Coordinates of C-alpha atoms and ligand atoms in Angstrom, one line a residue:
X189 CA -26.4 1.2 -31.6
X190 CA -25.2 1.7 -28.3
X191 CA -21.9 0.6 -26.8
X192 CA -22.0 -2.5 -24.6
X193 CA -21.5 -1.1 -20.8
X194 CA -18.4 -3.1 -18.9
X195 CA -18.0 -1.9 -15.4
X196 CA -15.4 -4.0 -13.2
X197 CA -15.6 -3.1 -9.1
X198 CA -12.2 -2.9 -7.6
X199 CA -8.9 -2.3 -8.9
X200 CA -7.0 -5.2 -7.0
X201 CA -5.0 -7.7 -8.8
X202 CA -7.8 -9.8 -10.3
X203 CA -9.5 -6.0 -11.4
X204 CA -7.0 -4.3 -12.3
X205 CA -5.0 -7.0 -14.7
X206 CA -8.8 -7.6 -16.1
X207 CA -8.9 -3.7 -17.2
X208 CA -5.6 -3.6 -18.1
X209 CA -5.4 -6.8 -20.5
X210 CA -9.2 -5.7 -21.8
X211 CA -8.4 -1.9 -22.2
X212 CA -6.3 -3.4 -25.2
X213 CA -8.2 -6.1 -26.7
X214 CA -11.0 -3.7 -28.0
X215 CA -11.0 -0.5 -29.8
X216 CA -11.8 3.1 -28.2
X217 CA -15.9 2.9 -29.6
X218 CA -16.5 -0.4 -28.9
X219 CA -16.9 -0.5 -25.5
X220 CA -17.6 1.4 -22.4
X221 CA -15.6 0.5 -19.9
X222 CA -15.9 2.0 -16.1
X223 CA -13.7 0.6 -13.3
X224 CA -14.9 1.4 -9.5
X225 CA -12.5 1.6 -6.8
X226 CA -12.7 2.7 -3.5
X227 CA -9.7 5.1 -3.9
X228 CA -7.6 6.5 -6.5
X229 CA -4.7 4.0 -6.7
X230 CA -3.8 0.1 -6.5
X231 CA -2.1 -1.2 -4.0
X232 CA 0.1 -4.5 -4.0
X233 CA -1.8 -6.4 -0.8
X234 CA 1.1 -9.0 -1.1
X235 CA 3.1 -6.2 0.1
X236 CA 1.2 -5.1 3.4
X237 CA 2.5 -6.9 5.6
X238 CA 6.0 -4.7 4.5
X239 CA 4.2 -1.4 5.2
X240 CA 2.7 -2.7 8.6
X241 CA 6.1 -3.8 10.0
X242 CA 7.3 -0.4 8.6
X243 CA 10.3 -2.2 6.6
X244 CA 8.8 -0.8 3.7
X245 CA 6.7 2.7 2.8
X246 CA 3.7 2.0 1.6
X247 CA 4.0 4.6 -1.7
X248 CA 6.1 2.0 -3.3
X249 CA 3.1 -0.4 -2.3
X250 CA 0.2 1.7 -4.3
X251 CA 0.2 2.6 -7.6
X252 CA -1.7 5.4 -9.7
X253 CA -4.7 3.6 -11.3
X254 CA -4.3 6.9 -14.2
X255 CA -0.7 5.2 -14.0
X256 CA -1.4 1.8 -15.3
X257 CA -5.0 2.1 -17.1
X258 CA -5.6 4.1 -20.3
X259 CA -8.0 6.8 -19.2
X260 CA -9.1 7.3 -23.1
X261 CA -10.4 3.8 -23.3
X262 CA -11.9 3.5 -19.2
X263 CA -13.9 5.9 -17.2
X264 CA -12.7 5.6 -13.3
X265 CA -14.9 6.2 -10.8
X266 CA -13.4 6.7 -7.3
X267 CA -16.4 5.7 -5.3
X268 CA -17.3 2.3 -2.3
X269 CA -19.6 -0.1 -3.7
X270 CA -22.5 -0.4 -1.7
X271 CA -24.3 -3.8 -3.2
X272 CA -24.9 -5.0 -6.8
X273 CA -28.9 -6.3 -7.8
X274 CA -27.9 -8.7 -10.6
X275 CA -31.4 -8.9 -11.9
X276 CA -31.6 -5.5 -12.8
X277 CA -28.4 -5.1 -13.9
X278 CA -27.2 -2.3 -11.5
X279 CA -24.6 -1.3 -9.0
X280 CA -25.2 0.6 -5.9
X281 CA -21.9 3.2 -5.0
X282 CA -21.8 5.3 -1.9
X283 CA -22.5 8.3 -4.2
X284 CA -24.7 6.9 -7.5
X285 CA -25.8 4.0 -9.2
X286 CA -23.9 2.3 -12.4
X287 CA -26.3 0.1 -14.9
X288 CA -23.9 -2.6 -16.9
X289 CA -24.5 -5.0 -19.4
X290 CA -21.5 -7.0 -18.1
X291 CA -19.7 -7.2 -14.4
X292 CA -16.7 -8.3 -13.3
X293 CA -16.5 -8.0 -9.9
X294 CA -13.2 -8.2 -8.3
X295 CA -13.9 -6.4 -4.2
X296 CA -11.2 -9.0 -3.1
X297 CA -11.0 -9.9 0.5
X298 CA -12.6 -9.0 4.3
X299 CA -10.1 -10.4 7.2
X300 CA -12.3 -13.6 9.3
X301 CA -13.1 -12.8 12.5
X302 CA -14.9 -16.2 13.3
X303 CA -16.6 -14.2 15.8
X304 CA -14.3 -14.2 17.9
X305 CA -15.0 -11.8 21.3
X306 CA -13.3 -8.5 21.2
X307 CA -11.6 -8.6 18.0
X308 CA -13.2 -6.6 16.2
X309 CA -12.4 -4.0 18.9
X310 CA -9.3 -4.9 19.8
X311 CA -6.7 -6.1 17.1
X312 CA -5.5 -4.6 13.9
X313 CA -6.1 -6.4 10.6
X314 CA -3.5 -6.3 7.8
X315 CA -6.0 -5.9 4.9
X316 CA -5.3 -2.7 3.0
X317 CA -2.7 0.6 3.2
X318 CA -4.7 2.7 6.1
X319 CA -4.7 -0.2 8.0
X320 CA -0.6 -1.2 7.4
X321 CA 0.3 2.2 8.0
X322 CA -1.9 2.1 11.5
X323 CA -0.1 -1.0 12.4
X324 CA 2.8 0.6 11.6
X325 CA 2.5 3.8 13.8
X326 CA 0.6 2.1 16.3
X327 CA 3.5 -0.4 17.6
X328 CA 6.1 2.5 17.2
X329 CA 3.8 5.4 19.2
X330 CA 3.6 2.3 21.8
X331 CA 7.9 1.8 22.1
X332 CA 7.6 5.1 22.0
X333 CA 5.7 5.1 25.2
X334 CA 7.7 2.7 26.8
X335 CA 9.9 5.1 28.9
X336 CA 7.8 7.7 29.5
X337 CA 5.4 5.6 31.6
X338 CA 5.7 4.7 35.2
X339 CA 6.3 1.2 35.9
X340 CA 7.8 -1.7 33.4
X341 CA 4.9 -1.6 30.7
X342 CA 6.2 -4.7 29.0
X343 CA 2.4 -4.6 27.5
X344 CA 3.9 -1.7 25.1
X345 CA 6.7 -3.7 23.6
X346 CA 5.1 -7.3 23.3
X347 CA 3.8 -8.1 20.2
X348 CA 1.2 -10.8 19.5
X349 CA 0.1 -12.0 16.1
X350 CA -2.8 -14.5 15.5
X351 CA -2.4 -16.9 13.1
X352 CA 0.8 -18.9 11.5
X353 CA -0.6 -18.7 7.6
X354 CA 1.5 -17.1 5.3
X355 CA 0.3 -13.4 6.1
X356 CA 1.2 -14.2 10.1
X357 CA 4.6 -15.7 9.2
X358 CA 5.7 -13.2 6.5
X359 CA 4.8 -10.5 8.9
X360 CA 6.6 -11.6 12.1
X361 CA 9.5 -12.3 9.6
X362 CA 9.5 -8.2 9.1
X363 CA 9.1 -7.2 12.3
X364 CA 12.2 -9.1 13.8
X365 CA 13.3 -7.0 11.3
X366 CA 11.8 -4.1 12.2
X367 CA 12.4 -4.3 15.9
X368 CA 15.9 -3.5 16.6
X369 CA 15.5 -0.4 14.5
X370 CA 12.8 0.7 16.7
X371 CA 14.8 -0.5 20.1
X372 CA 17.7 1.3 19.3
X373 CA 15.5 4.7 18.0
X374 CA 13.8 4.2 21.8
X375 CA 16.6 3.1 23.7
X376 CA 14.6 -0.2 24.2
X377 CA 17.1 -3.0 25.2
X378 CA 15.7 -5.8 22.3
X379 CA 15.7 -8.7 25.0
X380 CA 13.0 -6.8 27.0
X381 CA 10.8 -7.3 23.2
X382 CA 8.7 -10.0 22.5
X383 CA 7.0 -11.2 19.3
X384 CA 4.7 -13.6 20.0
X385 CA 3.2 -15.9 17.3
X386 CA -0.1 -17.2 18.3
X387 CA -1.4 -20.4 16.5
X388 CA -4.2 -22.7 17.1
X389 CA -3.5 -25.6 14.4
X390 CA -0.8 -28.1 15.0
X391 CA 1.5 -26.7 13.0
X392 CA 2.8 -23.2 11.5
X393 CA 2.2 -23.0 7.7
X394 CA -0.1 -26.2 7.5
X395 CA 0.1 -28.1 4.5
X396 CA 3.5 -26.6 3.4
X397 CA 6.7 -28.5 3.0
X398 CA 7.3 -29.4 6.3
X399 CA 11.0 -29.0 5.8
X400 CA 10.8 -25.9 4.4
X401 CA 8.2 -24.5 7.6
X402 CA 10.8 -26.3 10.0
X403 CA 13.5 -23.8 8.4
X404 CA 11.0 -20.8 9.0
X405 CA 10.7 -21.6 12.3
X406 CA 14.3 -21.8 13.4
X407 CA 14.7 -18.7 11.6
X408 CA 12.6 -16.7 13.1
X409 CA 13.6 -18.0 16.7
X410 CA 16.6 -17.9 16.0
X411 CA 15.5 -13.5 15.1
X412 CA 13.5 -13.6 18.5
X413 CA 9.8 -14.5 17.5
X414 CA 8.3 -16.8 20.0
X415 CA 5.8 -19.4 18.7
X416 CA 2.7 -20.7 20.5
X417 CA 0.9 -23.8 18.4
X418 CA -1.7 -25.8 19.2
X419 CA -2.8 -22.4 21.3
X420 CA -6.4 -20.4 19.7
X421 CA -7.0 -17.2 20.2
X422 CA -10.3 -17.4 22.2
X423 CA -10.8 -13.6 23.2
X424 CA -8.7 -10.0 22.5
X425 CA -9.3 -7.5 25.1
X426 CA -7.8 -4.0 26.1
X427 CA -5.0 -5.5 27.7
X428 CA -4.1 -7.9 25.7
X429 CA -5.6 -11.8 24.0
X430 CA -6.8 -14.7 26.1
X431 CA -5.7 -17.9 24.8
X432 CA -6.3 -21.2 25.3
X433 CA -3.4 -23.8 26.3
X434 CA -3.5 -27.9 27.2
X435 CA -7.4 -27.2 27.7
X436 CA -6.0 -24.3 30.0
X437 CA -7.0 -20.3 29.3
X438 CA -4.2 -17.9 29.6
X439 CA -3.9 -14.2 29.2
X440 CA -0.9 -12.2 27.2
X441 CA -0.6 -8.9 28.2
X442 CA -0.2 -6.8 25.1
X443 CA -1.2 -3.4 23.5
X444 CA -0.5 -4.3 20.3
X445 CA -2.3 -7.2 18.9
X446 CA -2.4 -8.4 15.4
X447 CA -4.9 -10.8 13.3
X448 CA -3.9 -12.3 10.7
X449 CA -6.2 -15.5 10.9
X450 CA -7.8 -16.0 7.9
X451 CA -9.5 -14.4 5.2
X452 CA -13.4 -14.2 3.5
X453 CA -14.6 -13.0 0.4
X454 CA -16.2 -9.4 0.2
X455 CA -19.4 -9.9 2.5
X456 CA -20.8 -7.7 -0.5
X457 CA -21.0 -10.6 -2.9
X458 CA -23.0 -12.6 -0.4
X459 CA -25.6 -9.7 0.6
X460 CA -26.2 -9.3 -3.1
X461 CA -27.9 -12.7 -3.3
X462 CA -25.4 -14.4 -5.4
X463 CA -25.2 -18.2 -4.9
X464 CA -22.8 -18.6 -2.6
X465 CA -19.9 -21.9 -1.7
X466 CA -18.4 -20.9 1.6
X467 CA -19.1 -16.8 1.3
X468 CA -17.9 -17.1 -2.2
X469 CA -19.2 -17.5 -5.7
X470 CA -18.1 -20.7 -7.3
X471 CA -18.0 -19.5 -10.8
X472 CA -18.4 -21.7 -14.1
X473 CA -15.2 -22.9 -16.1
X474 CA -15.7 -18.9 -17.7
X475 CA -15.1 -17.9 -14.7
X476 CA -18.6 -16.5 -15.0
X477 CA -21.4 -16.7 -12.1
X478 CA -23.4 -19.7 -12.2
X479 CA -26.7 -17.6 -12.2
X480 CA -25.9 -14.9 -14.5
X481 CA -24.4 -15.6 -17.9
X482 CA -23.0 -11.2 -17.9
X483 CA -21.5 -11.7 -14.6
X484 CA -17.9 -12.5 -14.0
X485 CA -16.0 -12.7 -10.6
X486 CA -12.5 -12.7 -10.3
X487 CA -9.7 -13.4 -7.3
X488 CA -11.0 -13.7 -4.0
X489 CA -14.7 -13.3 -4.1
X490 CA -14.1 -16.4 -6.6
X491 CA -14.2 -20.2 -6.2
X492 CA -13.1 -22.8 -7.8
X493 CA -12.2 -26.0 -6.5
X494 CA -9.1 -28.4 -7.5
X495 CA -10.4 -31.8 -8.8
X496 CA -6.8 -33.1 -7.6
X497 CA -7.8 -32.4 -4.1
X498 CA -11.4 -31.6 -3.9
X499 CA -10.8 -28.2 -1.9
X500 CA -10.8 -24.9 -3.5
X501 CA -7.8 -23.1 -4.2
X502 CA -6.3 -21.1 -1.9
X503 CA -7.2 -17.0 -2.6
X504 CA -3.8 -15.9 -3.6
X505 CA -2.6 -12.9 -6.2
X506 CA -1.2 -15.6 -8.4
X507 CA -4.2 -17.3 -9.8
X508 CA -6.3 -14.0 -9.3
X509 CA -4.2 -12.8 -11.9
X510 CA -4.2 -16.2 -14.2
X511 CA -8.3 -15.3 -13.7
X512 CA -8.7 -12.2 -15.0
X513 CA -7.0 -13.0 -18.5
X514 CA -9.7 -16.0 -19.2
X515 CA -11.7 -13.3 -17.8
X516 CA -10.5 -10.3 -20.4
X517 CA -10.6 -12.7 -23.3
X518 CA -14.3 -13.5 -22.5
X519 CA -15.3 -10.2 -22.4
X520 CA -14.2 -9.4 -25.5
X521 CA -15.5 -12.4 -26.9
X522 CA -19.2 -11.8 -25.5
X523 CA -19.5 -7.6 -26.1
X524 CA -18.5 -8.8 -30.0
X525 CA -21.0 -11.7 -29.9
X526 CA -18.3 -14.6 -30.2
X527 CA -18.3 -17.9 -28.7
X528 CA -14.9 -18.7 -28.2
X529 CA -14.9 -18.4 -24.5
X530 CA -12.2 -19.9 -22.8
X531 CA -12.2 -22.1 -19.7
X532 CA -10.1 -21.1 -16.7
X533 CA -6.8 -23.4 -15.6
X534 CA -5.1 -23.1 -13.0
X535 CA -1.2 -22.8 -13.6
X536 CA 0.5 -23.2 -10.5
X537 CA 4.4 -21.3 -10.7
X538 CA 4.5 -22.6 -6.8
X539 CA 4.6 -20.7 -3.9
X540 CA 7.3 -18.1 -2.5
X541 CA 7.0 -16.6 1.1
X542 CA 9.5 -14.4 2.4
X543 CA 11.2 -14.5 6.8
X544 CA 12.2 -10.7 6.4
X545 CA 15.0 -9.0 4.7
X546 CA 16.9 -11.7 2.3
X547 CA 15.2 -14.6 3.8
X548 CA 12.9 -16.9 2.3
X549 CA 11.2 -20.4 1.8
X550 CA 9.0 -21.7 -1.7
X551 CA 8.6 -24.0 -4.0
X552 CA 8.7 -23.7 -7.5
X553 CA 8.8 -25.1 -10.8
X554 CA 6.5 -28.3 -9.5
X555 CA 8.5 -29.4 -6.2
X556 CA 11.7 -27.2 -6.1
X557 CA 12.7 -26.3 -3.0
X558 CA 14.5 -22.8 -2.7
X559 CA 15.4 -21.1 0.9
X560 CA 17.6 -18.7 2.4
X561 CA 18.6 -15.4 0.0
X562 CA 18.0 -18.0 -3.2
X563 CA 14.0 -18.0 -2.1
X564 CA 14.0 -13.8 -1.2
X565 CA 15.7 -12.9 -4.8
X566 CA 13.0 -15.5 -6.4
X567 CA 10.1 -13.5 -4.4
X568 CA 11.3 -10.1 -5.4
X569 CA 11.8 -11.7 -9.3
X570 CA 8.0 -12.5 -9.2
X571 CA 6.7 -9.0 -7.1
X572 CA 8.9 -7.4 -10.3
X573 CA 7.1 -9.5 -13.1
X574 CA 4.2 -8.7 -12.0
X575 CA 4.8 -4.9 -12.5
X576 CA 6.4 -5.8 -15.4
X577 CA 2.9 -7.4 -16.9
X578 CA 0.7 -4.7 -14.9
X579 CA 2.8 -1.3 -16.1
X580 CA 5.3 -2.6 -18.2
X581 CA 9.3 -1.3 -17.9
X582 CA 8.2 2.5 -16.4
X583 CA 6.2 0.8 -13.9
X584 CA 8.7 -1.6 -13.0
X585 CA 11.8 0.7 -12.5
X586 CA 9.6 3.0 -10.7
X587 CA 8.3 0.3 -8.1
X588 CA 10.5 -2.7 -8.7
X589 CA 12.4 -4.2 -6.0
X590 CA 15.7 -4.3 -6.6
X591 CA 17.7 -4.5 -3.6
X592 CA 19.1 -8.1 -3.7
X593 CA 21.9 -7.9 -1.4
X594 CA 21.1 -5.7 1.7
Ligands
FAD626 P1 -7.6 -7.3 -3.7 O1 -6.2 -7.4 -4.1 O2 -7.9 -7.4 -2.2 O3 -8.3 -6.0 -4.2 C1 -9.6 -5.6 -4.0 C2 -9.8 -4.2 -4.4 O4 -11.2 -3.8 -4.2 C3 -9.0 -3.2 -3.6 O5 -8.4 -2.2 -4.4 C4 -10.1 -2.6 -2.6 O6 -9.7 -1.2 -2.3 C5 -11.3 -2.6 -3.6 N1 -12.5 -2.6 -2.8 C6 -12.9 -3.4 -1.8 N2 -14.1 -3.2 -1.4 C7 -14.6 -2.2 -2.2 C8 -15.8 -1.5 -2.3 N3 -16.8 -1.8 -1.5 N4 -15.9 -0.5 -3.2 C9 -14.9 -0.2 -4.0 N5 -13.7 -0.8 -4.0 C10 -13.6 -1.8 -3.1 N6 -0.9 -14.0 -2.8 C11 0.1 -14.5 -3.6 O7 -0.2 -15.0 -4.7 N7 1.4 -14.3 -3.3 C12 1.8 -13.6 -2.2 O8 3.0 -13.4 -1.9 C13 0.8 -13.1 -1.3 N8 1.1 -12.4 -0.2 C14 0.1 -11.8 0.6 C15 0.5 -11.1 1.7 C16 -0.4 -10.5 2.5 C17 0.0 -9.7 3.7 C18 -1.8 -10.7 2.2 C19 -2.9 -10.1 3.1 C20 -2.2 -11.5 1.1 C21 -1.2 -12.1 0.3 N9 -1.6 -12.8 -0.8 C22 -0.6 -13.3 -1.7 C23 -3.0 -13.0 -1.2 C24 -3.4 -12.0 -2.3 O9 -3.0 -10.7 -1.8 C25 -4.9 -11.9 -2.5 O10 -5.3 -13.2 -2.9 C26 -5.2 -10.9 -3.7 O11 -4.9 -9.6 -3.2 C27 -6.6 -11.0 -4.2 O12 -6.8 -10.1 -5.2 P2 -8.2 -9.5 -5.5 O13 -8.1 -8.8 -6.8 O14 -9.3 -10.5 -5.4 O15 -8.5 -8.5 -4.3
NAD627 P1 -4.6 -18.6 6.3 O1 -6.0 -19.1 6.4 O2 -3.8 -19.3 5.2 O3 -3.9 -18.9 7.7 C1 -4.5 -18.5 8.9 C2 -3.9 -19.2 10.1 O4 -4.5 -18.7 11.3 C3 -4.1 -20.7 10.0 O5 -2.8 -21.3 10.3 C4 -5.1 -20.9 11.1 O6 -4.9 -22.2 11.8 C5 -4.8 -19.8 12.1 N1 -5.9 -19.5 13.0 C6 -7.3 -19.5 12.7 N2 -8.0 -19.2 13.8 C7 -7.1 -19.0 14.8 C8 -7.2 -18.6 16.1 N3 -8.4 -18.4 16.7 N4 -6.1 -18.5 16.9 C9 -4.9 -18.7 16.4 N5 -4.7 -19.0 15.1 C10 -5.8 -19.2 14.3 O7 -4.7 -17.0 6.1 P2 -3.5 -16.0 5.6 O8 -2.2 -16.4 6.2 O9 -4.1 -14.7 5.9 O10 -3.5 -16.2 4.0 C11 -4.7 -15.8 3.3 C12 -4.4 -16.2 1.8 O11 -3.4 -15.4 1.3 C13 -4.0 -17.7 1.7 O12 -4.6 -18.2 0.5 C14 -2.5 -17.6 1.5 O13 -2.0 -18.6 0.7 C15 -2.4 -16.3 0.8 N6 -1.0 -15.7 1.1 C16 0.0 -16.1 0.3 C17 1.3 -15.6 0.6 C18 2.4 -16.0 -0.3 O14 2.2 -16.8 -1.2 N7 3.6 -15.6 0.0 C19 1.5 -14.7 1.7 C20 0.4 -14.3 2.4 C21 -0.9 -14.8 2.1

């Protein structure tokens, strides 16, 4: 008899934790396991906004995939996926086609552009490691420019970020950072810089701990970063982002625009034909698709909503993770013909977001409020547990994070 095929698309958190948690539930024959990724290695995406300020490289961000996942047990194949038919059991790649008998697909997330005129031309997206390290050379080729062009091109050293979510906050935190490093390598004096947060709700971090986001705030002033609320982004252009204030539209002048508004599930999911709640699948308490009972879909291609609140739960790394156990364990149930499947809970540890180098804001353990270096040691404790379940000690001491104190 032949072995049941297993092929799980993408090697982010929800993939790669489902490959590495199934790779040693089931024996070497029993299975044949294939994981798809567009390239070679895994990359932490809750670290990108690091590698785009440039406060961290982005090596220590990727990992091997041969690093982490057994080779003898699961066949990698480097390769894009191009669209899945789930009726005939088949996966389109850039460069062949894979048959499975079950899926997991985990192709994580596509930034939103809400159709928004000119962004697609015009900003840079935080959403993967050639696009950090572009942000990353981009703003420092531009205050590198600065005083070699005629005139005061205050365009090259302003820096505009859409959106106050976590991603645009966390990122702004790194660049106040970042920026008198790159002032002083550019002989730039740092009150000519601005940072300019761009936000069209009414506040930054909405539905956070208003405390807590009130601490963020003064924080980063207090570092430089210049918030605009209330204001949407209504257009990006070559010279800058048109945005709309008191009903009035107003234009920053900037070269270096970045959007981090918003996220959507892989538009690959949706073009497949799966069922789709708001671009994404809202799987069963399996966590499989609704549709197809040898289906599973894991992290943020993935919905589920919270009964508590009736809105889905937010696409984060945490629960993609929590996902792709129930996921593992169902896998292994269904290629050995069990029926013990289990059903997916979310477990929220609470939420940690870090304002730059020993700063932070979360809360944990239910309604425990942690700021300051107490909330940036908690957020490196989790980035270094998770390595810890991914890779185990070698993978932790090799990519941990273990400056606490400067
Ligand atoms: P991803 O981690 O996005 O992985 C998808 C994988 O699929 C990637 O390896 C990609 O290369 C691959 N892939 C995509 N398309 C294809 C294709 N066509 N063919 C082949 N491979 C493909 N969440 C938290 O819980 N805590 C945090 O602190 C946190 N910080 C964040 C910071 C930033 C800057 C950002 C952007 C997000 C953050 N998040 C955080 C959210 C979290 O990163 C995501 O929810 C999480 O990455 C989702 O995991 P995933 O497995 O669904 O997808
Ligand atoms: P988000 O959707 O959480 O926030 C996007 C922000 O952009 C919102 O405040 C929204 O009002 C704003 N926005 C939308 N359109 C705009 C416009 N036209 N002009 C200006 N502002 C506009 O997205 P995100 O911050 O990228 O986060 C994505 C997911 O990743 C979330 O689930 C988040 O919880 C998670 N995440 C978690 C962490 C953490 O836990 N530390 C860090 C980063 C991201």
């Amino acid at each position: 008899m032949k072995n049941p095929k297993v092929v799980i698309l993408g090697a982010g958190y929800g993939g790669m934790m489902t490959t590495v948690k199934f790779q040693k539930m089931v024996g070497t024959n029993e299975v044949d396991i294939t994981l798809v990724n567009k390239h070679d290695y895994h990359y932490q995406t809750t670290w990108l906004h690091e590698n785009s300020a440039g406060t961290l490289h982005h090596d220590q961000t990727r990992i091997q995939i041969k690093d982490v996942v057994d080779f003898n047990k699961v066949n990698f194949v480097q390769d894009t996926v191009q669209s899945i038919d789930p009726k005939a059991q088949k996966v389109q790649l850039e460069n062949g086609e894979l048959e499975y008998d079950y899926l997991v697909i985990g192709l994580g997330f596509e930034t939103a552009t809400f159709g928004i005129k000119g962004l697609e031309e015009n900003a840079l997206m935080i959403s993967n490691i050639n696009n950090a390290r572009l942000i990353r050379e981009h703003i420092e080729y531009n205050f590198s420019r600065y005083n070699n062009e005629p005139g005061e091109r205050d365009d090259l050293i302003t820096i505009a970020v859409g959106g106050a979510g976590f991603t645009g906050i966390e990122f702004v935190g790194e660049l106040a950072n970042r920026v008198p490093e790159l002032c002083k390598e550019y002989d730039i004096p740092r009150e000519k810089v601005r940072i300019i947060t761009v936000e069209a709700g009414p506040t930054a971090l909405a539905g956070f701990d208003e405390e807590l986001v009130e601490y963020a705030m003064n924080r980063l002033e207090a570092k430089g970063v210049e918030f605009l609320i209330g204001t949407p982004v209504k257009e990006a252009t070559e010279d800058g982002i048109i945005v709309e204030k008191d009903g009035q539209e107003e234009e920053i002048k900037t070269k270096n625009f970045i959007w981090a508004a918003g996220v959507k599930a892989n538009s690959i999911v949706q073009e497949s034909g799966f069922e789709v709640n708001r671009g994404k699948v809202e799987v069963r308490d399996d966590m499989r698709a609704p549709d197809y009972d040898n289906v599973f879909v894991v992290g943020d291609c993935a919905l589920i909503m919270n009964e508590e609140t009736g809105r889905p739960y937010p696409p984060t790394a945490q629960i993609a993770m929590q996902e792709a156990e129930v996921i593992a364990h169902n896998l292994k149930e269904l290629v050995r013909d069990g029926s013990e499947l289990e059903s997916f809970e979310f477990n929220n540890r609470g939420t940690v977001a870090s304002l730059g180098q020993r700063d932070a804001i979360g809360v944990v353990f239910g309604d425990k409020k942690l700021y300051g270096w107490t909330a940036s040691v908690m957020k490196k404790v989790i980035d270094n547990r998770y390595l810890l379940k991914l890779g185990g000690m070698g993978l932790l001491l090799k990519k941990g994070k273990f400056k606490f104190f400067h």
